[in-house]
Short mmCIF file of C-alpha atoms in Angstrom, two decimals:
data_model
loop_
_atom_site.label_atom_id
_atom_site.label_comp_id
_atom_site.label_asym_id
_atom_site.label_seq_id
_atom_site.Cartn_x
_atom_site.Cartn_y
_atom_site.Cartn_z
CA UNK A 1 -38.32 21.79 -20.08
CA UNK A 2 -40.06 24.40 -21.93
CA UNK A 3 -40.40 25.03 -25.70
CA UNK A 4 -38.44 27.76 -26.46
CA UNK A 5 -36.90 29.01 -30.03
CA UNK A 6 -35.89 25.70 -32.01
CA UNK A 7 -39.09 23.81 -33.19
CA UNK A 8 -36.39 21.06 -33.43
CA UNK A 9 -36.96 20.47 -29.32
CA UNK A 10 -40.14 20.58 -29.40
CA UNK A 11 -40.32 17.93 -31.96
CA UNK A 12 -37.64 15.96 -30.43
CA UNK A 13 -39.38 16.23 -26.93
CA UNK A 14 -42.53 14.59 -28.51
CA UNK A 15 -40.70 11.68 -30.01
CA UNK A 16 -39.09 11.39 -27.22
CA UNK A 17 -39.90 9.05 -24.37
CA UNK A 18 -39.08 9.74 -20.91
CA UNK A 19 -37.33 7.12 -20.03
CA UNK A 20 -34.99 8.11 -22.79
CA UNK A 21 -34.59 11.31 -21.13
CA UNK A 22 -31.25 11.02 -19.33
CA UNK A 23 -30.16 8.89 -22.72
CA UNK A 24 -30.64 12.45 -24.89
CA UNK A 25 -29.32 14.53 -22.26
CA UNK A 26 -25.98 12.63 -22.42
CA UNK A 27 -25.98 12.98 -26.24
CA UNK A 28 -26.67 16.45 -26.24
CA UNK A 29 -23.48 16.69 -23.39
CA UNK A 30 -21.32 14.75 -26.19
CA UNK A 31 -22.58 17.20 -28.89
CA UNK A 32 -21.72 19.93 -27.18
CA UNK A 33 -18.05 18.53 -25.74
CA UNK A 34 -17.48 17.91 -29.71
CA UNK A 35 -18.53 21.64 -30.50
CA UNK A 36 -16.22 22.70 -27.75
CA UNK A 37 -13.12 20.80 -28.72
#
C-alpha cells in the first residue's frame, strides 16, 4: 500500500499494526457497503 492523496492513510497506516491489517480492511469493506446502500 502506497501513500497516495488522503494524509488520513498515511496516518492510519502508521498507527496501524499489521496484524490489524485484515481487521481495517474489513472495516473499510463495511464502510464502503454502508456508503453503497
Amino acid at each position: 500500500m502506497t501513500d497516495t492523496s488522503p494524509p488520513r492513510s498515511g496516518f492510519a497506516h502508521r498507527v496501524a499494526v499489521p496484524a490489524d491489517e485484515a481487521e481495517i480492511a474489513a472495516l473499510m469493506d463495511v464502510a464502503i457497503g454502508e456508503l453503497q446502500k
